[in-house]
Short mmCIF file of C-alpha atoms and ligand atoms in Angstrom, two decimals:
data_model
loop_
_atom_site.label_atom_id
_atom_site.label_comp_id
_atom_site.label_asym_id
_atom_site.label_seq_id
_atom_site.Cartn_x
_atom_site.Cartn_y
_atom_site.Cartn_z
CA MET A 1 41.22 -38.53 46.40
CA MET A 2 40.51 -37.13 49.87
CA GLN A 3 37.38 -39.21 50.23
CA SER A 4 39.13 -42.57 50.23
CA LEU A 5 41.82 -41.21 52.58
CA GLU A 6 39.15 -40.09 55.04
CA THR A 7 37.26 -43.36 54.93
CA GLU A 8 40.32 -45.31 56.15
CA GLU A 9 40.64 -43.30 59.35
CA PRO A 10 37.83 -44.83 61.45
CA TYR A 11 39.32 -48.29 60.91
CA VAL A 12 43.06 -47.80 61.34
CA GLY A 13 43.54 -45.53 64.35
CA ASN A 14 46.01 -42.71 64.40
CA LEU A 15 49.40 -44.41 64.50
CA TYR A 16 51.02 -43.08 61.34
CA GLN A 17 51.99 -39.62 60.21
CA ARG A 18 49.89 -39.56 57.03
CA PHE A 19 50.17 -37.56 53.87
CA PRO A 20 47.36 -36.52 51.54
CA VAL A 21 48.13 -38.75 48.60
CA ASN A 22 46.42 -41.92 47.44
CA ILE A 23 48.74 -44.14 45.40
CA VAL A 24 47.36 -46.78 43.05
CA LYS A 25 50.26 -47.72 40.78
CA GLY A 26 54.03 -47.86 40.73
CA LYS A 27 56.77 -48.67 38.22
CA GLY A 28 60.48 -48.21 38.80
CA CYS A 29 61.06 -44.85 40.51
CA LYS A 30 57.59 -43.52 39.76
CA VAL A 31 54.18 -43.88 41.37
CA TRP A 32 50.76 -42.59 40.31
CA ASP A 33 47.74 -41.47 42.31
CA THR A 34 44.02 -42.12 41.73
CA LYS A 35 43.83 -39.19 39.29
CA GLY A 36 46.78 -40.41 37.24
CA LYS A 37 49.16 -37.76 38.58
CA GLU A 38 52.79 -38.94 38.50
CA TYR A 39 55.28 -38.67 41.38
CA LEU A 40 59.01 -39.32 41.54
CA ASP A 41 59.40 -41.61 44.52
CA CYS A 42 62.40 -40.55 46.59
CA MET A 43 60.66 -42.01 49.63
CA GLY A 44 61.00 -45.38 47.92
CA GLY A 45 58.24 -46.97 49.99
CA TYR A 46 60.31 -46.29 53.15
CA GLY A 47 63.19 -48.12 51.50
CA VAL A 48 61.13 -51.15 50.51
CA ALA A 49 61.04 -50.29 46.80
CA LEU A 50 64.77 -51.09 46.63
CA VAL A 51 64.74 -52.64 43.14
CA GLY A 52 61.98 -50.27 41.97
CA HIS A 53 58.23 -50.55 42.17
CA CYS A 54 56.83 -53.59 40.41
CA ASN A 55 60.27 -54.65 39.21
CA ASP A 56 59.76 -56.92 36.15
CA ARG A 57 61.74 -59.79 37.67
CA VAL A 58 59.75 -59.63 40.92
CA VAL A 59 56.37 -59.38 39.15
CA LYS A 60 57.21 -62.39 36.99
CA ALA A 61 58.45 -64.46 39.95
CA ILE A 62 55.38 -63.72 42.07
CA THR A 63 52.97 -64.28 39.19
CA GLU A 64 54.45 -67.70 38.50
CA GLN A 65 54.80 -68.77 42.12
CA VAL A 66 51.31 -67.73 43.15
CA GLN A 67 49.86 -70.36 40.81
CA ASN A 68 51.93 -73.19 42.30
CA LEU A 69 52.24 -72.76 46.05
CA ILE A 70 51.79 -69.81 48.42
CA THR A 71 52.27 -71.32 51.85
CA CYS A 72 54.71 -73.98 52.95
CA HIS A 73 55.79 -74.24 56.59
CA MET A 74 59.45 -74.64 57.57
CA SER A 75 58.59 -78.09 58.91
CA VAL A 76 58.57 -79.34 55.32
CA TYR A 77 61.07 -78.80 52.49
CA ASN A 78 60.59 -76.54 49.50
CA GLU A 79 62.79 -76.03 46.43
CA VAL A 80 61.92 -72.37 45.94
CA ARG A 81 63.20 -71.73 49.46
CA LEU A 82 66.38 -73.70 48.79
CA SER A 83 67.16 -71.80 45.61
CA PHE A 84 66.63 -68.51 47.45
CA LEU A 85 69.03 -69.60 50.22
CA LYS A 86 71.69 -70.62 47.72
CA LYS A 87 71.45 -67.32 45.82
CA PHE A 88 71.39 -65.37 49.05
CA ASN A 89 74.45 -67.15 50.46
CA ASN A 90 76.45 -65.90 47.46
CA ILE A 91 76.01 -62.30 48.57
CA THR A 92 76.23 -62.53 52.38
CA PRO A 93 79.38 -61.43 54.25
CA LYS A 94 81.77 -64.38 53.97
CA THR A 95 81.50 -65.59 57.59
CA LEU A 96 77.67 -65.51 57.72
CA HIS A 97 76.12 -68.67 56.35
CA LYS A 98 72.99 -69.56 58.28
CA SER A 99 69.69 -67.73 58.20
CA PHE A 100 66.48 -67.57 60.15
CA PHE A 101 63.50 -66.38 58.07
CA THR A 102 61.20 -63.73 59.50
CA ASN A 103 58.49 -61.48 58.06
CA SER A 104 59.61 -57.99 59.07
CA GLY A 105 62.47 -55.92 60.40
CA THR A 106 61.50 -55.98 64.02
CA GLU A 107 61.18 -59.78 63.93
CA SER A 108 64.68 -60.06 62.47
CA VAL A 109 65.95 -58.03 65.43
CA GLU A 110 63.95 -60.09 67.96
CA ALA A 111 65.51 -63.28 66.58
CA ALA A 112 69.01 -61.75 66.67
CA LEU A 113 68.61 -60.70 70.31
CA LYS A 114 67.26 -64.09 71.37
CA PHE A 115 69.94 -66.06 69.52
CA SER A 116 72.73 -63.87 70.90
CA ARG A 117 71.37 -64.24 74.44
CA LYS A 118 71.40 -68.02 74.10
CA PHE A 119 74.83 -68.12 72.45
CA THR A 120 76.58 -65.81 74.91
CA GLY A 121 74.55 -66.68 77.99
CA LYS A 122 74.57 -62.97 78.86
CA ASN A 123 71.56 -60.65 79.32
CA GLY A 124 73.25 -57.30 78.81
CA ILE A 125 72.96 -55.45 75.49
CA LEU A 126 74.86 -52.40 74.33
CA ALA A 127 73.04 -50.15 71.86
CA LEU A 128 73.68 -46.71 70.43
CA ASN A 129 72.13 -43.34 71.09
CA GLY A 130 69.99 -42.61 68.06
CA GLY A 131 69.68 -46.27 67.07
CA TYR A 132 66.40 -47.55 65.62
CA HIS A 133 65.66 -51.27 65.54
CA GLY A 134 61.86 -51.60 65.56
CA LYS A 135 58.90 -51.33 67.89
CA THR A 136 58.07 -54.73 69.39
CA PHE A 137 59.18 -55.12 73.01
CA GLY A 138 62.64 -56.57 72.35
CA SER A 139 63.62 -54.33 69.47
CA LEU A 140 62.01 -51.32 71.21
CA SER A 141 64.29 -52.02 74.17
CA VAL A 142 67.33 -51.30 71.97
CA THR A 143 65.66 -48.39 70.13
CA TYR A 144 66.80 -45.07 71.54
CA ASN A 145 64.02 -42.56 70.88
CA GLU A 146 62.16 -41.79 74.12
CA LYS A 147 59.02 -40.88 72.16
CA TYR A 148 58.65 -44.53 71.05
CA ARG A 149 59.58 -46.02 74.46
CA LYS A 150 57.99 -43.97 77.18
CA SER A 151 54.46 -45.44 77.19
CA PHE A 152 55.72 -49.03 77.26
CA LEU A 153 58.11 -49.23 80.17
CA PRO A 154 59.51 -51.37 81.61
CA LEU A 155 61.27 -52.80 78.55
CA LEU A 156 64.11 -55.37 78.55
CA GLN A 157 66.41 -54.76 81.50
CA ASP A 158 70.19 -54.49 81.15
CA VAL A 159 70.28 -52.41 77.97
CA LYS A 160 72.90 -49.66 77.91
CA PHE A 161 73.02 -46.83 75.40
CA ILE A 162 76.22 -45.03 74.48
CA SER A 163 77.11 -42.26 72.06
CA TYR A 164 79.68 -42.51 69.27
CA SER A 165 81.95 -40.22 71.24
CA GLU A 166 82.24 -42.76 74.04
CA VAL A 167 84.34 -45.09 71.87
CA GLU A 168 87.19 -44.78 74.41
CA SER A 169 85.10 -46.27 77.20
CA ILE A 170 83.43 -49.06 75.18
CA PHE A 171 85.98 -51.63 76.29
CA GLU A 172 85.25 -50.90 79.96
CA ILE A 173 81.48 -50.91 79.43
CA ILE A 174 81.46 -54.20 77.53
CA THR A 175 83.83 -56.04 79.84
CA LYS A 176 82.61 -54.74 83.20
CA PRO A 177 81.26 -57.93 84.86
CA GLU A 178 78.16 -56.31 86.39
CA ASN A 179 77.02 -55.03 82.96
CA ASN A 180 77.01 -58.63 81.71
CA ILE A 181 77.09 -57.39 78.09
CA GLY A 182 76.85 -60.26 75.59
CA THR A 183 75.52 -58.35 72.61
CA VAL A 184 76.24 -55.11 70.80
CA ILE A 185 73.64 -53.94 68.27
CA ILE A 186 74.39 -51.20 65.74
CA GLU A 187 73.00 -49.74 62.53
CA PRO A 188 76.20 -49.17 60.48
CA ILE A 189 74.51 -46.01 59.20
CA GLN A 190 71.60 -44.78 61.30
CA GLY A 191 68.55 -44.29 59.07
CA GLU A 192 65.53 -43.31 61.13
CA THR A 193 67.55 -40.81 63.16
CA GLY A 194 68.66 -38.91 60.09
CA ILE A 195 71.38 -40.71 58.11
CA ILE A 196 74.02 -40.53 60.82
CA MET A 197 77.46 -41.92 59.95
CA PRO A 198 79.72 -43.47 62.59
CA PRO A 199 83.13 -41.89 63.24
CA PRO A 200 85.75 -43.49 60.94
CA ASP A 201 87.24 -46.08 63.34
CA PHE A 202 84.17 -46.70 65.46
CA LEU A 203 82.85 -49.93 63.93
CA LYS A 204 86.33 -51.44 63.68
CA SER A 205 87.01 -50.71 67.37
CA VAL A 206 83.73 -52.28 68.44
CA ARG A 207 84.41 -55.29 66.20
CA ASP A 208 87.84 -55.81 67.77
CA ILE A 209 86.51 -55.58 71.32
CA CYS A 210 83.68 -58.03 70.57
CA THR A 211 86.06 -60.46 68.86
CA SER A 212 88.67 -60.48 71.59
CA ASN A 213 86.08 -60.79 74.36
CA GLY A 214 83.68 -63.28 72.76
CA ARG A 215 80.78 -60.86 72.44
CA ILE A 216 78.27 -60.87 69.58
CA LEU A 217 78.13 -57.91 67.21
CA ILE A 218 74.79 -57.46 65.45
CA PHE A 219 74.51 -55.15 62.45
CA ASP A 220 71.00 -53.99 61.72
CA GLU A 221 71.25 -53.58 57.92
CA ILE A 222 67.48 -53.53 57.48
CA GLN A 223 67.66 -50.11 55.84
CA SER A 224 71.33 -49.90 54.79
CA GLY A 225 71.80 -53.38 53.31
CA LEU A 226 71.43 -54.93 49.84
CA GLY A 227 73.23 -52.22 47.88
CA ARG A 228 71.43 -49.25 49.39
CA THR A 229 74.68 -47.42 50.29
CA GLY A 230 76.63 -48.25 47.12
CA LYS A 231 78.10 -51.42 48.58
CA MET A 232 76.21 -54.66 49.17
CA TRP A 233 76.47 -54.13 52.95
CA ALA A 234 77.04 -50.81 54.68
CA GLY A 235 79.52 -52.51 57.04
CA GLN A 236 81.83 -52.94 54.02
CA HIS A 237 82.52 -49.20 53.93
CA TRP A 238 84.53 -49.80 57.11
CA ASN A 239 85.62 -53.36 56.30
CA VAL A 240 83.71 -54.74 59.26
CA GLU A 241 81.65 -57.93 59.37
CA PRO A 242 79.16 -58.60 62.15
CA ASP A 243 78.36 -61.97 63.76
CA ILE A 244 74.66 -61.51 63.07
CA MET A 245 73.01 -59.31 60.46
CA CYS A 246 69.35 -58.28 60.34
CA LEU A 247 67.55 -57.67 57.04
CA ALA A 248 64.03 -56.88 55.86
CA LYS A 249 62.54 -53.89 53.98
CA GLY A 250 63.36 -54.39 50.27
CA ILE A 251 64.58 -57.98 50.41
CA ALA A 252 61.49 -59.44 48.74
CA GLY A 253 60.47 -56.49 46.56
CA GLY A 254 57.60 -55.50 48.85
CA VAL A 255 56.41 -58.95 49.87
CA PRO A 256 56.85 -59.10 53.66
CA MET A 257 60.08 -60.91 54.47
CA GLY A 258 62.97 -60.54 56.86
CA LEU A 259 66.13 -62.50 57.54
CA THR A 260 68.47 -62.90 60.46
CA VAL A 261 71.78 -64.09 59.03
CA MET A 262 74.61 -65.30 61.23
CA ARG A 263 77.70 -67.36 61.80
CA ALA A 264 76.75 -71.03 61.72
CA GLU A 265 77.78 -71.65 65.34
CA VAL A 266 75.32 -69.04 66.59
CA LEU A 267 72.28 -70.61 64.96
CA ASP A 268 73.53 -74.10 65.69
CA CYS A 269 73.29 -73.45 69.44
CA LEU A 270 69.48 -73.33 69.19
CA LYS A 271 67.27 -76.37 69.64
CA VAL A 272 64.06 -77.42 67.89
CA GLY A 273 61.17 -75.17 68.93
CA GLU A 274 63.24 -72.45 70.62
CA HIS A 275 62.21 -69.99 67.91
CA SER A 276 59.82 -70.19 64.95
CA SER A 277 57.44 -68.28 62.72
CA THR A 278 54.44 -69.60 60.82
CA PHE A 279 54.99 -67.60 57.63
CA ALA A 280 58.79 -68.07 57.74
CA GLY A 281 60.38 -68.92 54.40
CA ASN A 282 57.11 -69.13 52.53
CA PRO A 283 57.55 -69.79 48.80
CA LEU A 284 55.89 -66.56 47.67
CA ALA A 285 58.35 -64.42 49.64
CA CYS A 286 61.26 -66.67 48.64
CA ALA A 287 60.40 -66.45 44.93
CA ALA A 288 60.21 -62.66 45.23
CA GLY A 289 63.46 -62.62 47.25
CA THR A 290 65.28 -64.65 44.59
CA ALA A 291 64.12 -62.16 41.96
CA VAL A 292 65.35 -59.25 44.09
CA ILE A 293 68.81 -60.79 44.48
CA GLU A 294 68.96 -61.45 40.74
CA ALA A 295 67.96 -57.85 40.08
CA ILE A 296 70.65 -56.54 42.45
CA THR A 297 73.44 -58.75 41.11
CA GLU A 298 72.56 -59.18 37.42
CA ASP A 299 71.27 -55.66 36.78
CA GLY A 300 74.28 -54.07 38.49
CA LEU A 301 72.24 -52.20 41.06
CA VAL A 302 75.00 -51.89 43.68
CA LEU A 303 77.22 -50.04 41.21
CA ASN A 304 74.27 -47.95 40.02
CA SER A 305 73.50 -47.05 43.62
CA GLU A 306 77.08 -45.89 44.11
CA LYS A 307 77.17 -43.91 40.85
CA MET A 308 73.73 -42.29 41.11
CA GLY A 309 74.26 -41.67 44.81
CA LYS A 310 77.41 -39.67 44.03
CA ILE A 311 75.59 -37.52 41.46
CA PHE A 312 72.65 -37.07 43.82
CA LYS A 313 74.86 -36.08 46.76
CA LYS A 314 76.97 -33.71 44.65
CA GLY A 315 73.76 -31.98 43.53
CA LEU A 316 72.51 -31.73 47.10
CA LEU A 317 75.85 -30.29 48.26
CA GLU A 318 75.53 -27.65 45.52
CA LEU A 319 72.08 -26.79 46.86
CA LYS A 320 73.59 -26.46 50.33
CA GLU A 321 76.00 -23.83 48.99
CA LYS A 322 73.10 -21.90 47.43
CA TYR A 323 70.41 -22.08 50.11
CA LYS A 324 71.03 -21.14 53.70
CA ILE A 325 68.14 -23.17 55.09
CA ILE A 326 70.18 -26.34 54.36
CA ARG A 327 72.46 -27.12 57.28
CA ASP A 328 74.03 -30.43 56.22
CA VAL A 329 74.03 -33.06 53.46
CA ARG A 330 75.20 -36.58 54.24
CA GLY A 331 74.94 -40.26 53.40
CA LEU A 332 76.26 -42.84 50.96
CA GLY A 333 74.79 -44.29 47.78
CA MET A 334 71.02 -44.00 47.69
CA MET A 335 70.71 -43.38 51.44
CA LEU A 336 70.93 -39.62 51.75
CA GLY A 337 69.92 -37.02 54.29
CA VAL A 338 69.44 -33.28 53.99
CA GLU A 339 69.33 -31.57 57.35
CA MET A 340 67.40 -28.31 57.28
CA ARG A 341 67.39 -25.49 59.78
CA PHE A 342 63.58 -25.81 60.12
CA ASP A 343 60.73 -28.32 60.26
CA VAL A 344 60.39 -30.06 56.85
CA LYS A 345 56.64 -30.77 56.96
CA ASP A 346 55.75 -27.98 54.49
CA ILE A 347 58.46 -29.15 52.09
CA LEU A 348 57.02 -32.69 52.13
CA LEU A 349 53.50 -31.41 51.47
CA ASP A 350 54.75 -29.06 48.75
CA GLY A 351 56.58 -32.07 47.27
CA ILE A 352 53.28 -33.92 46.93
CA GLN A 353 51.79 -30.88 45.15
CA ASN A 354 54.76 -30.84 42.80
CA GLY A 355 55.10 -34.53 42.03
CA ILE A 356 57.85 -35.80 44.32
CA LEU A 357 57.56 -38.00 47.41
CA LEU A 358 60.14 -37.41 50.13
CA LEU A 359 60.63 -38.90 53.56
CA TYR A 360 61.55 -37.22 56.82
CA SER A 361 63.76 -38.12 59.77
CA GLY A 362 62.76 -36.36 62.92
CA ARG A 363 61.37 -32.88 62.36
CA ASN A 364 64.04 -31.22 60.29
CA ILE A 365 65.75 -33.82 58.11
CA LEU A 366 64.74 -34.87 54.61
CA ARG A 367 65.60 -38.52 54.05
CA LEU A 368 66.03 -39.88 50.53
CA LEU A 369 65.73 -43.63 49.94
CA PRO A 370 65.10 -43.78 46.18
CA PRO A 371 64.98 -47.11 44.35
CA LEU A 372 68.44 -48.30 43.27
CA VAL A 373 67.19 -48.49 39.67
CA MET A 374 67.04 -44.69 39.42
CA ASN A 375 68.77 -43.31 36.31
CA GLU A 376 70.70 -40.07 35.89
CA GLU A 377 67.78 -38.25 34.31
CA GLU A 378 65.57 -39.14 37.30
CA VAL A 379 68.28 -38.05 39.74
CA ASN A 380 68.52 -34.69 37.97
CA GLU A 381 64.75 -34.32 37.89
CA SER A 382 64.63 -35.09 41.63
CA LEU A 383 67.31 -32.47 42.28
CA ARG A 384 65.43 -29.91 40.18
CA LEU A 385 62.23 -30.56 42.13
CA ILE A 386 63.99 -30.48 45.51
CA GLU A 387 65.59 -27.13 44.59
CA PHE A 388 62.17 -25.78 43.65
CA LEU A 389 60.73 -26.95 47.00
CA ILE A 390 63.60 -25.31 48.88
CA GLN A 391 63.08 -22.03 46.99
CA ASN A 392 59.41 -22.18 47.98
CA GLU A 393 60.34 -22.86 51.60
CA GLU A 394 62.70 -19.87 51.63
CA LYS A 395 59.89 -17.70 50.24
CA ARG A 396 57.54 -18.95 52.97
CA ARG A 397 60.13 -18.29 55.67
CA PHE A 398 61.70 -15.05 54.51
CA GLY A 399 59.23 -13.62 51.95
C1 LIG B 401 62.64 -50.24 59.23
C2 LIG B 401 63.68 -50.63 60.21
C3 LIG B 401 63.42 -51.54 61.25
C4 LIG B 401 62.05 -52.10 61.53
O1 LIG B 401 61.50 -52.80 60.47
P1 LIG B 401 59.92 -53.15 60.50
O2 LIG B 401 59.74 -54.03 59.31
O3 LIG B 401 59.19 -51.85 60.42
O4 LIG B 401 59.66 -53.85 61.78
C5 LIG B 401 64.46 -51.90 62.07
N1 LIG B 401 65.70 -51.39 61.90
C6 LIG B 401 65.98 -50.52 60.91
C7 LIG B 401 67.38 -50.02 60.75
C8 LIG B 401 64.98 -50.10 60.05
O5 LIG B 401 65.26 -49.20 59.10
#
């Protein structure tokens, strides 16, 4: 196992925090390593394995499509793409009807920022402390974490960051002429930063200010969308619809695909050639995307996410009562965070030893993004394993 991990290193640089596990197979909520050892996947491929690893519908769709057509540029028509768009339009927030295809999260954000700039004619962007939107220059400019930004300055000018507690001054910040704010970009629930929920009226207040002042509100639902939080869109928990929504991660079952979805008038203000992508809307990704939407809607995955998420969170809250190294448990549906009082690195490594993959946020938060297909038995098994890891951590810390 270690040998193949080591042989990658000379070729890939040192850009990722890597864990000593070599995965060769996945099905549903489980993955297996080269030695056949099984793991429960609460990391969920960083949220990409939304409908489960190798979901039957996705495997079938890809297998069939790959024999017919793999590439097909947006400059020509394709029926697989059209049927994806029709299916997708049935689940989008009711005012968002036009989409731009991308191939990743950061590209969905780049498109949203460009389109909003053109539509509003304003350069200024308001973003949130703790927000994460990707790492290319535009999306990095609205990403908060200094660790990601500092080596790449200067980024886009005219970006302002505020904290949730500044809700009272948002109106002034957005409307102040010298700020020239045209765009507000928000993750309805912040993922990367540790499953941070907005204060109850925050999103509604921002929505109202944007609506009454003609500003564009972008929701980055790349991590929180498509049923992840127990509703189709995380914005629905607060009854708020954006003008533009960014998607990626699990939307095509692991095939790279992103989407920037918006009100028709926003996309209609762009002219031929002002934005494009070579792989955009390719039939392989669209076939996989159609299968993912069918899985979410026909297999009842939004409801399952809500139900299993409740059981999962209740179990985690019980652990919080029992173990003092847990400081907080939060999240909705299958997007959960467990904030610890210490660094979680040893817990993650111990998890690998004991057959469960977990994700981190920052140094001290465990992030859980399990596939929405997880059943009650797998939730309980995950909880049992997490409790065992926490007991081990307490032993390491306190003897
Ligand atoms: C993952 C993520 C991104 C970036 O997506 P990439 O495909 O890695 O570029 C942007 N925003 C949010 C909220 C994400 O979770």
